[in-house]
Coordinates of C-alpha atoms in Angstrom, one line a residue:
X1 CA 18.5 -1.5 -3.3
X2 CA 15.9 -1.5 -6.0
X3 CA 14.4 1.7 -6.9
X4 CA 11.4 0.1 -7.7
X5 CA 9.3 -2.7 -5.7
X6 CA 10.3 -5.9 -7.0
X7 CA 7.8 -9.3 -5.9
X8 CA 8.8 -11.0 -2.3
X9 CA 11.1 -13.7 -4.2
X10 CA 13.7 -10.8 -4.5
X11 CA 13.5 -10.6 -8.2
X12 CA 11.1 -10.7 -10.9
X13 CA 12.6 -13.8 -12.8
X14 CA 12.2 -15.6 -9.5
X15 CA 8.7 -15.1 -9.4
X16 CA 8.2 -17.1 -12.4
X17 CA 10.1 -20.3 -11.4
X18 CA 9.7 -22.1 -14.9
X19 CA 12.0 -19.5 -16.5
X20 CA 15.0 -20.1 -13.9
X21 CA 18.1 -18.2 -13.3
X22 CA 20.8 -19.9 -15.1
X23 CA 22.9 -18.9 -18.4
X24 CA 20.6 -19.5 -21.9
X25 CA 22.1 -20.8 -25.2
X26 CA 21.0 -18.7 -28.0
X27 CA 21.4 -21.7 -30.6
X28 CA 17.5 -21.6 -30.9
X29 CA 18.7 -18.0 -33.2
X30 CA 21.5 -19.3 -35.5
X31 CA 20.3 -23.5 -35.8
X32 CA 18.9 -23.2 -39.9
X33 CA 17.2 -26.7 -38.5
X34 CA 15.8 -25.1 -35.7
X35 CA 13.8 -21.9 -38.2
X36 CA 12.4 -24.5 -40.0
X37 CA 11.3 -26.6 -37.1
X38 CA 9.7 -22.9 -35.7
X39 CA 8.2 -22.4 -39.3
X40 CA 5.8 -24.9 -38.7
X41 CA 5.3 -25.0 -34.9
X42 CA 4.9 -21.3 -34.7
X43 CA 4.1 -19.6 -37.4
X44 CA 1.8 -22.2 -39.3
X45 CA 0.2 -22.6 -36.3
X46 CA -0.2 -19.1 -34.2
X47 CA -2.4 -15.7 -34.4
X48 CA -0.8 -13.1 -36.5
X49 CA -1.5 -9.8 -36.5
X50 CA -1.4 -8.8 -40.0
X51 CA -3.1 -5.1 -40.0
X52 CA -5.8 -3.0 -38.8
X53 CA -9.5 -2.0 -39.9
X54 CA -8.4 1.1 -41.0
X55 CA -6.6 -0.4 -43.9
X56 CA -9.7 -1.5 -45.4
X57 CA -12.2 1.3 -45.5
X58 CA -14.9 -0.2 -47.6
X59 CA -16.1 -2.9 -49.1
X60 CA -13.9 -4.0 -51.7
X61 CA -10.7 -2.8 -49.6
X62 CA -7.9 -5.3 -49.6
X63 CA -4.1 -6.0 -48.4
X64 CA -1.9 -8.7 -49.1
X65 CA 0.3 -10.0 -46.1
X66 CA 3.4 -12.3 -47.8
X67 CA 4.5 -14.6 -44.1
X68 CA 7.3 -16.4 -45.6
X69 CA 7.6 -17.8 -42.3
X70 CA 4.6 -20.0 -42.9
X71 CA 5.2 -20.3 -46.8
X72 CA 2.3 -18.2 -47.9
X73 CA 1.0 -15.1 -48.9
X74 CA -2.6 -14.3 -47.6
X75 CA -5.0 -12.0 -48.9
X76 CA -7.0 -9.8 -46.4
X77 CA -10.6 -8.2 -48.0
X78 CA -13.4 -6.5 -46.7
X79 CA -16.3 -8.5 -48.2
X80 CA -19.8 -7.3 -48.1
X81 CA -20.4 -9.8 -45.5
X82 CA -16.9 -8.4 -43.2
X83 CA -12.9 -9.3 -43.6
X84 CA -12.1 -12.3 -44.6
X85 CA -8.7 -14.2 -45.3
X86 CA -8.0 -16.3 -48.5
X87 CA -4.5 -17.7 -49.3
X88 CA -3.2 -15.9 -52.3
X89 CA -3.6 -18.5 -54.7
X90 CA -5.1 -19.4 -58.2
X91 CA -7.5 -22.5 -58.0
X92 CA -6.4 -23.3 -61.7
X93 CA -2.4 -23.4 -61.7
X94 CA -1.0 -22.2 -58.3
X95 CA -0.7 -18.6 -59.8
X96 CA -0.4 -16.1 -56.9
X97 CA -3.7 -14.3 -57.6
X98 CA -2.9 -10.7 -56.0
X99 CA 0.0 -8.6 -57.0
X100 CA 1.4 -5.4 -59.1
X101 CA 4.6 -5.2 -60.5
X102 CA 7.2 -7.7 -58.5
X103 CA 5.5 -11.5 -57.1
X104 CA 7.1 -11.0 -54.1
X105 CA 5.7 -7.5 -53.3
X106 CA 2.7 -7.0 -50.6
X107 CA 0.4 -4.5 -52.5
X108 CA -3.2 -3.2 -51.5
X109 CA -6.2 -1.7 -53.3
X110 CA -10.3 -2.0 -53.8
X111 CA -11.7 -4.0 -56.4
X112 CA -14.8 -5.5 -57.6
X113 CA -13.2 -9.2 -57.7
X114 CA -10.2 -10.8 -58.0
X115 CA -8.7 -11.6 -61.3
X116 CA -5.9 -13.9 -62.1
X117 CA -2.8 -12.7 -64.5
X118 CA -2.0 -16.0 -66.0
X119 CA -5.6 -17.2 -67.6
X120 CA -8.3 -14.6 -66.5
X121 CA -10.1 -17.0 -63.8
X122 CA -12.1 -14.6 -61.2
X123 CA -13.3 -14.6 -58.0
X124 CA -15.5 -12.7 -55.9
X125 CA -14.8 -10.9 -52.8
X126 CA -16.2 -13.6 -50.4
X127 CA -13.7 -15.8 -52.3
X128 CA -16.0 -17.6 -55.1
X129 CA -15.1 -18.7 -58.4
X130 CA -17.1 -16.8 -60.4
X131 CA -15.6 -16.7 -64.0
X132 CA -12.9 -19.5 -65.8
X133 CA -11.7 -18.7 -69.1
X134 CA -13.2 -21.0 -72.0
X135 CA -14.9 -23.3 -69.2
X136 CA -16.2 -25.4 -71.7
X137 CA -13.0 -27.0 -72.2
X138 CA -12.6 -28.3 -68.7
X139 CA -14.3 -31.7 -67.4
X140 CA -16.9 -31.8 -65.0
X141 CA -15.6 -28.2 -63.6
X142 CA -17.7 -27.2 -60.8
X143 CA -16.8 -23.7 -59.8
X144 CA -18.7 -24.2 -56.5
X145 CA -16.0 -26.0 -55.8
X146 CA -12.8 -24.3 -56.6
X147 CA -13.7 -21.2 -54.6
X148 CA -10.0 -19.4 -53.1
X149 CA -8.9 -21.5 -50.1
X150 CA -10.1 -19.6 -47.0
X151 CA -7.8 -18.4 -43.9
X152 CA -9.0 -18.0 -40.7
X153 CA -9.3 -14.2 -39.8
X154 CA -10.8 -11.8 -36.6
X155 CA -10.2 -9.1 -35.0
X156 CA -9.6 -7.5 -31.9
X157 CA -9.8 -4.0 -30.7
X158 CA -9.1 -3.3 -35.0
X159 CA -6.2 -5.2 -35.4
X160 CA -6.7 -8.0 -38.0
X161 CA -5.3 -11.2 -37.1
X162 CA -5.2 -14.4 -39.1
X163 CA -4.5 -18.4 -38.2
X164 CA -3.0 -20.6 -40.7
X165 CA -3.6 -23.6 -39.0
X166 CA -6.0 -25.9 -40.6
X167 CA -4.6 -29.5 -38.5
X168 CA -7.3 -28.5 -35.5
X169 CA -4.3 -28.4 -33.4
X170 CA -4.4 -26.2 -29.9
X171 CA -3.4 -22.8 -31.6
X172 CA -6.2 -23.5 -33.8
X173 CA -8.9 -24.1 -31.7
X174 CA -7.8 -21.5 -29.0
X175 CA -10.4 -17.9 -30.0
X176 CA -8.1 -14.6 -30.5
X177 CA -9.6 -13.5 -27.3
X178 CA -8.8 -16.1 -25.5
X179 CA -5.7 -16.3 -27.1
X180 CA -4.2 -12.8 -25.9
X181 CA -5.1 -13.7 -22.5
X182 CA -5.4 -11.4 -19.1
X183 CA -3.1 -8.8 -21.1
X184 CA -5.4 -8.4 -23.7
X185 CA -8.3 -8.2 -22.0
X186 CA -6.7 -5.5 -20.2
X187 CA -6.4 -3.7 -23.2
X188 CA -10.0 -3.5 -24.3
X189 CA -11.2 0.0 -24.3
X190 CA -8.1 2.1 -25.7
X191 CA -8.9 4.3 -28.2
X192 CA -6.5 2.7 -30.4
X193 CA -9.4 3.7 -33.3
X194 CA -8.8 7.0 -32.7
X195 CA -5.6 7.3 -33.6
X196 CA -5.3 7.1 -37.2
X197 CA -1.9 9.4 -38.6
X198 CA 0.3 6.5 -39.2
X199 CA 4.3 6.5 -39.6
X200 CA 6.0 3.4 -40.8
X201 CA 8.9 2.0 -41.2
X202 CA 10.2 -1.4 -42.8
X203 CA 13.9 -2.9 -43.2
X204 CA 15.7 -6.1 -43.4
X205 CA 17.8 -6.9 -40.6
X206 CA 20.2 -9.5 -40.9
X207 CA 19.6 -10.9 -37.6
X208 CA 17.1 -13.5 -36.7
X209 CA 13.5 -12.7 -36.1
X210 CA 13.9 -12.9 -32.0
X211 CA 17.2 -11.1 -31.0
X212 CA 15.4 -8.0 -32.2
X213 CA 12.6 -8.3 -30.0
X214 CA 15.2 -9.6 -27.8
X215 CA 16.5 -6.0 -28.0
X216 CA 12.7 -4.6 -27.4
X217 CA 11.9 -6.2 -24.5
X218 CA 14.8 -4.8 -22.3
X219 CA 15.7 -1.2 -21.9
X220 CA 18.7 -2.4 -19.9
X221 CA 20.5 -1.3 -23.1
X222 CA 19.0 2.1 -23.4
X223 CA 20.9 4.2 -21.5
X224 CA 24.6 2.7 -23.0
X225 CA 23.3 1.7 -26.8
X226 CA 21.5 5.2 -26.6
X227 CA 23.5 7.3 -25.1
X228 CA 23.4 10.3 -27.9
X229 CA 20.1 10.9 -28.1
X230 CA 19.8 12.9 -25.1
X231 CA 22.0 15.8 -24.0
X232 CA 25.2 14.9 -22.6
X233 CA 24.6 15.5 -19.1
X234 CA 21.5 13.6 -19.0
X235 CA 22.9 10.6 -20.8
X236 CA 25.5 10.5 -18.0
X237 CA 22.7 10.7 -15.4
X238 CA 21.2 7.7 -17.3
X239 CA 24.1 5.5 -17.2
X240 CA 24.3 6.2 -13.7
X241 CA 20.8 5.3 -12.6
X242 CA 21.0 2.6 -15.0
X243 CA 17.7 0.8 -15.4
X244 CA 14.5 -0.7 -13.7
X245 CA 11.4 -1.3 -14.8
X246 CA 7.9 -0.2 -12.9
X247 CA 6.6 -4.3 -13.5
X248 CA 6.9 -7.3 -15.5
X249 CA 4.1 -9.5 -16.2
X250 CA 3.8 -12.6 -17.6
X251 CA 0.7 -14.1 -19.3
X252 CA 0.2 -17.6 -21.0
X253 CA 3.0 -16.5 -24.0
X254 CA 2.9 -13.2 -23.3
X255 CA 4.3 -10.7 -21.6
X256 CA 4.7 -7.2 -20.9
X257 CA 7.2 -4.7 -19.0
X258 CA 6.3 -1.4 -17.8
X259 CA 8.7 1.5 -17.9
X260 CA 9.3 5.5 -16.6
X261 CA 9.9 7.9 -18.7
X262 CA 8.5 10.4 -21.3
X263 CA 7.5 13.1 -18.9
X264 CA 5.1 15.4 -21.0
X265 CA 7.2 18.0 -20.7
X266 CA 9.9 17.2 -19.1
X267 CA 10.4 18.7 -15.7
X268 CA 13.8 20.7 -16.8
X269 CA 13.9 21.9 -20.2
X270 CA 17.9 21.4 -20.3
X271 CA 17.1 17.5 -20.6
X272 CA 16.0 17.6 -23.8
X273 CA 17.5 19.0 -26.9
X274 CA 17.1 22.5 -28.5
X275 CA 14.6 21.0 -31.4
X276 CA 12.4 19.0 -29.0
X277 CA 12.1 21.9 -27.3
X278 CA 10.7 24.1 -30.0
X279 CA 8.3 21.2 -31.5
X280 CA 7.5 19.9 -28.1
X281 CA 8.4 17.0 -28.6
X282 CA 10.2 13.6 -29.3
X283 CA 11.4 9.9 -28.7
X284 CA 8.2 9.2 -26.3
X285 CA 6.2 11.8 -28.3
X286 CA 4.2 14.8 -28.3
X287 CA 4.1 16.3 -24.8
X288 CA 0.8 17.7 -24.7
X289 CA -2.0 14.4 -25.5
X290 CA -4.4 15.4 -28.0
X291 CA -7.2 13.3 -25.9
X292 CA -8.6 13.0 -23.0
X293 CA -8.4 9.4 -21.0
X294 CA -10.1 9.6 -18.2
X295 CA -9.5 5.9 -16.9
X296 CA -6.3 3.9 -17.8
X297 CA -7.4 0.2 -19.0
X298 CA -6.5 -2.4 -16.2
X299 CA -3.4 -3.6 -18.3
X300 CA -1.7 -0.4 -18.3
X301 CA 0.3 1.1 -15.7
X302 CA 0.2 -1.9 -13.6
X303 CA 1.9 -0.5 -10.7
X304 CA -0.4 2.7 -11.1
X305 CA 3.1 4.5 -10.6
X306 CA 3.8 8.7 -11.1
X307 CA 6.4 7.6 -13.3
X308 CA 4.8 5.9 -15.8
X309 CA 5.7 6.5 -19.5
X310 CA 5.4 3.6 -21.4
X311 CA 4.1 0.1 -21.5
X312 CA 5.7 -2.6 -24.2
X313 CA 3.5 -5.8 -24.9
X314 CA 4.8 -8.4 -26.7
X315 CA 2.1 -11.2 -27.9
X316 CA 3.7 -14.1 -28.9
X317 CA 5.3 -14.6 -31.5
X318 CA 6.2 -11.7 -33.5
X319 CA 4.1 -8.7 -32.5
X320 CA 4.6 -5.6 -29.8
X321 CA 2.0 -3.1 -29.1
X322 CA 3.6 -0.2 -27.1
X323 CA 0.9 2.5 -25.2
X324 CA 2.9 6.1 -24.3
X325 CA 1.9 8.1 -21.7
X326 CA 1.0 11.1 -23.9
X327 CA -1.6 9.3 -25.8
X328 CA -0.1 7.3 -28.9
X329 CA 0.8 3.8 -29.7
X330 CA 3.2 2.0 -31.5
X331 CA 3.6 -1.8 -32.9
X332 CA 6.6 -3.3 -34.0
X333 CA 6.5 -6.8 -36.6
X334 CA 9.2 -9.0 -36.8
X335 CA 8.7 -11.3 -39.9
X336 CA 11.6 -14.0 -40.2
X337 CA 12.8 -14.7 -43.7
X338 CA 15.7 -17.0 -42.9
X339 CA 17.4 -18.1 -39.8
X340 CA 19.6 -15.4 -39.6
X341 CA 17.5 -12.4 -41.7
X342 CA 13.7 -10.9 -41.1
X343 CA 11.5 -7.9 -41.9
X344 CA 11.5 -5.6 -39.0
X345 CA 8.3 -3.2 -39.2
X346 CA 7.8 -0.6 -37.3
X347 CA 4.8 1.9 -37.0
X348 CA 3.6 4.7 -35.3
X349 CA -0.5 5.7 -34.6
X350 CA -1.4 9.3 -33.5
X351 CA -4.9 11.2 -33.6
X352 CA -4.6 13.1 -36.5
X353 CA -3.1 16.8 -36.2
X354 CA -5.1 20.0 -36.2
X355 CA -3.0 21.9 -37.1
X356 CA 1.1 22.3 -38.4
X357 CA 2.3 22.4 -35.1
X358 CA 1.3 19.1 -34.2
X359 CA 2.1 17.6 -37.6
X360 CA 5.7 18.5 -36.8
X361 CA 6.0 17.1 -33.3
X362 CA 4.6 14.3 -34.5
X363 CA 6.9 13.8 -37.5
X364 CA 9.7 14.7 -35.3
X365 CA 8.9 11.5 -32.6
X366 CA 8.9 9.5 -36.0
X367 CA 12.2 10.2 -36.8
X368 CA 13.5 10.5 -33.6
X369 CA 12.5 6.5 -33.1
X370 CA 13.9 5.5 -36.8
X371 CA 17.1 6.9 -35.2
X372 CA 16.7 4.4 -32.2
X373 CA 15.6 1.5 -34.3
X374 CA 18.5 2.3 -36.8
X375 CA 21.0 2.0 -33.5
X376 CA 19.5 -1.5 -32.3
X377 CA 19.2 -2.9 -35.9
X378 CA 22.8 -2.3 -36.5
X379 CA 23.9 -4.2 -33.4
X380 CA 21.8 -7.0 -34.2
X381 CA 23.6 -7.9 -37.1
X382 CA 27.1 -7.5 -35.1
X383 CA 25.7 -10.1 -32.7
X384 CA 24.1 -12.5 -35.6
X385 CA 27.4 -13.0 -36.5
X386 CA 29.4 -13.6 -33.4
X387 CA 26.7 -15.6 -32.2
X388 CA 27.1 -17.8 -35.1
X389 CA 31.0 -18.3 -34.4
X390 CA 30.0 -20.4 -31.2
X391 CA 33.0 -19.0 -29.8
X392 CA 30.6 -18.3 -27.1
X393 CA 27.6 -20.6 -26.0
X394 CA 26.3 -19.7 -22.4
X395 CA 25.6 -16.0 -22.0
X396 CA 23.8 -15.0 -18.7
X397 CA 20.9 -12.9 -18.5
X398 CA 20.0 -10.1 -15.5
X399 CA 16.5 -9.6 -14.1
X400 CA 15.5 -6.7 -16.6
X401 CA 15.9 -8.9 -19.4
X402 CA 13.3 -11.6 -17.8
X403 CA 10.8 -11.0 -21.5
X404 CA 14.2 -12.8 -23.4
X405 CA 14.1 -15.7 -21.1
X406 CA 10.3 -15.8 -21.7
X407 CA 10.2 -15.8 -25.5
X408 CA 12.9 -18.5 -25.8
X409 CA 11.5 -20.4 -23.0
X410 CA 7.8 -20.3 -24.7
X411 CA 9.6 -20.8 -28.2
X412 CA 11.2 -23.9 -27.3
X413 CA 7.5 -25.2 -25.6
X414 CA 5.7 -24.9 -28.8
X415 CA 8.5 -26.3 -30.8
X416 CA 9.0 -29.2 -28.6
X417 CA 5.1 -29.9 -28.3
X418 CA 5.0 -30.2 -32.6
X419 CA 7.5 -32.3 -32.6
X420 CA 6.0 -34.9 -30.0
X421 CA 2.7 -34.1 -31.9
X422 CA 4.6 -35.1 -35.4

């Protein structure tokens, strides 16, 4: 018997009939033909989230985002007139026009204009061409006309997305509102502004971009993968109960799953270990919430269980908002590089501490989830490779890991819709 109510099909993969039941292929994850097929279905072609507000203070504030997966490297400015978007390219030659000390480095900053390394051609902050070097010498050179080429950029509840498409294809025509759905919607209101401390991290995983959200989209594996980080009883007790979640839900290309856990503090302090005990804290975060939220958006806590700890949104493609229970948030970016390698970013939002108690329990939930990531990372790479043996082709998949058979399920649609399209 469940310990949770599943829907009246029996499971909750059933209750989204397109996804089906049977064994998947993971080819779509080692094919170096497929990335580049994805390259330009998904990633040339979707909303990214590539910050948040916060990053750029004032006017003059800027970011660079480098998306390899959509061969380009985007500029992100707060212009006296709001954020805008430019690809981060020189009009003249093709120089990238923003970076420090490596090409291939993001970096960020405030500035007056933009200034290009190779021959000195500027540009304002709205993107303008307002300086060439020895202009004179050029024929006919309109600088109205070689202003930076603009990206399509907005914003939702502060986090900065951009759209590289420029074919007026459906991704490009589709609002960000409107593209992040019901589950979006239902996160309107948070006080994701609030919480400003940020911890992040970033590594290269040598796996490809979706087994790793593959990995954080299921907590099936949580209470084997993770078995050390809780106390030894408990982590028996775990892998006895197994898991379940609270709900799934599925939206457009999204989805979410929402999950027990992180009671705040726990209801036996043997649980947890000796540190967590003395900072209060720890994997799902300070115990006491430093805010007050006196109704839960509509997206969160879908089941409006007693359980609830955490809720894990992905938003197709490549980026996962996670709301705790005690009042923090994390997102996790996955930003391919190769078939078989990406970026993995991970990074955690808390309201700022008052004082050095709450600095430390926050720090310690920090490192307490690098330790986590650390754990799944590691195993990605060990299934990379025996994935790529093909040893192995058909691999089933259980009812808590119904998010996997939605992102290759939605992955393959867009794919196979470019390539009718081209």
């Amino acid at each position: 018997m469940p310990h949770f109510p599943k829907p009246a099909e029996g499971s909750w993969t059933e209750h989204y009939p397109q996804l089906g039941t049977s064994p998947v292929s993971y080819e779509d994850s080692i094919s170096p033909e497929y990335y580049e097929r994805e390259r330009d279905a998904i990633f040339a072609r979707s909303w990214l989230n590539v910050g948040r507000v916060e990053q750029l203070a004032r006017v003059g504030s800027y970011f660079t985002r480098e998306i390899d997966a959509a061969r380009t490297s985007v500029i992100i400015v707060r212009a006296p007139d709001g954020i805008r978007a430019f690809h981060n390219i020189c009009r003249h030659r093709g120089n990238k026009l923003v970076w420090q000390d490596y090409p291939g480095e993001e970096t960020s900053g405030v500035c007056r204009q933009f200034t290009c390394k190779y021959h000195g051609w500027r540009y304002g902050l709205e993107g303008e061409l307002t300086f060439v070097q020895q202009e004179g010498e050029f024929f006919d050179l309109d600088k109205a006309d070689y202003g930076l080429a603009p990206v399509r950029v907005d914003t939702w509840e502060g986090f900065i997305f951009v759209n590289l498409d420029t074919d007026q294809s459906k991704a490009d025509t589709t609002p960000l509102r409107d593209f992040l759905g019901e589950l979006g919607r239902g996160l309107e209101g948070y006080p994701f502004g609030e919480m400003t401390q940020v911890y992040k991290y970033r590594a290269e995983v040598g796996s490809n971009w979706k087994l790793f959200i593959d990995a954080f989209t299921e907590f099936y594996h949580a209470p084997v993968l993770h078995a050390r980080q809780a106390v030894s009883d408990e982590a028996q007790k775990l892998q006895g109960y197994g898991y379940e979640a609270l709900a799934y839900e599925l939206d457009g290309p999204h989805g979410m799953v929402s999950s027990w856990g992180g009671m705040s503090p726990p209801k036996d302090l043997g649980m947890v270990k000796p540190i967590e005990r003395v900072l209060r804290s720890g994997l799902f975060g300070p115990w006491e919430a430093p805010i007050e939220i006196d109704e839960l958006p509509t997206a969160l806590n879908p089941a409006r269980a007693k359980q609830w700890g955490v809720d894990s949104f992905l938003f197709f493609p490549n980026f996962m908002l996670l709301v705790w229970k005690p009042g923090w948030y994390l997102t996790y970016h996955y930003w391919p590089t190769a078939y078989n390698k990406h970026i993995f970013e991970g990074t955690l939002y808390f309201v700022p501490p008052r004082n050095a108690r709450e600095r430390l329990a926050q720090e310690l939930a920090a490192v307490t989830f690098k330790e986590y990531a650390l754990q799944d990372g590691n195993t990605l790479e060990a299934t990379q490779v025996m994935l790529e043996s093909r040893a192995v082709t058909s691999f089933p998949l259980g009812d808590q890991e119904i998010l996997l058979r939605q992102l290759h399920h939605v992955t393959h649609e867009w794919v196979d819709e470019y390539d009718k399209a081209h």
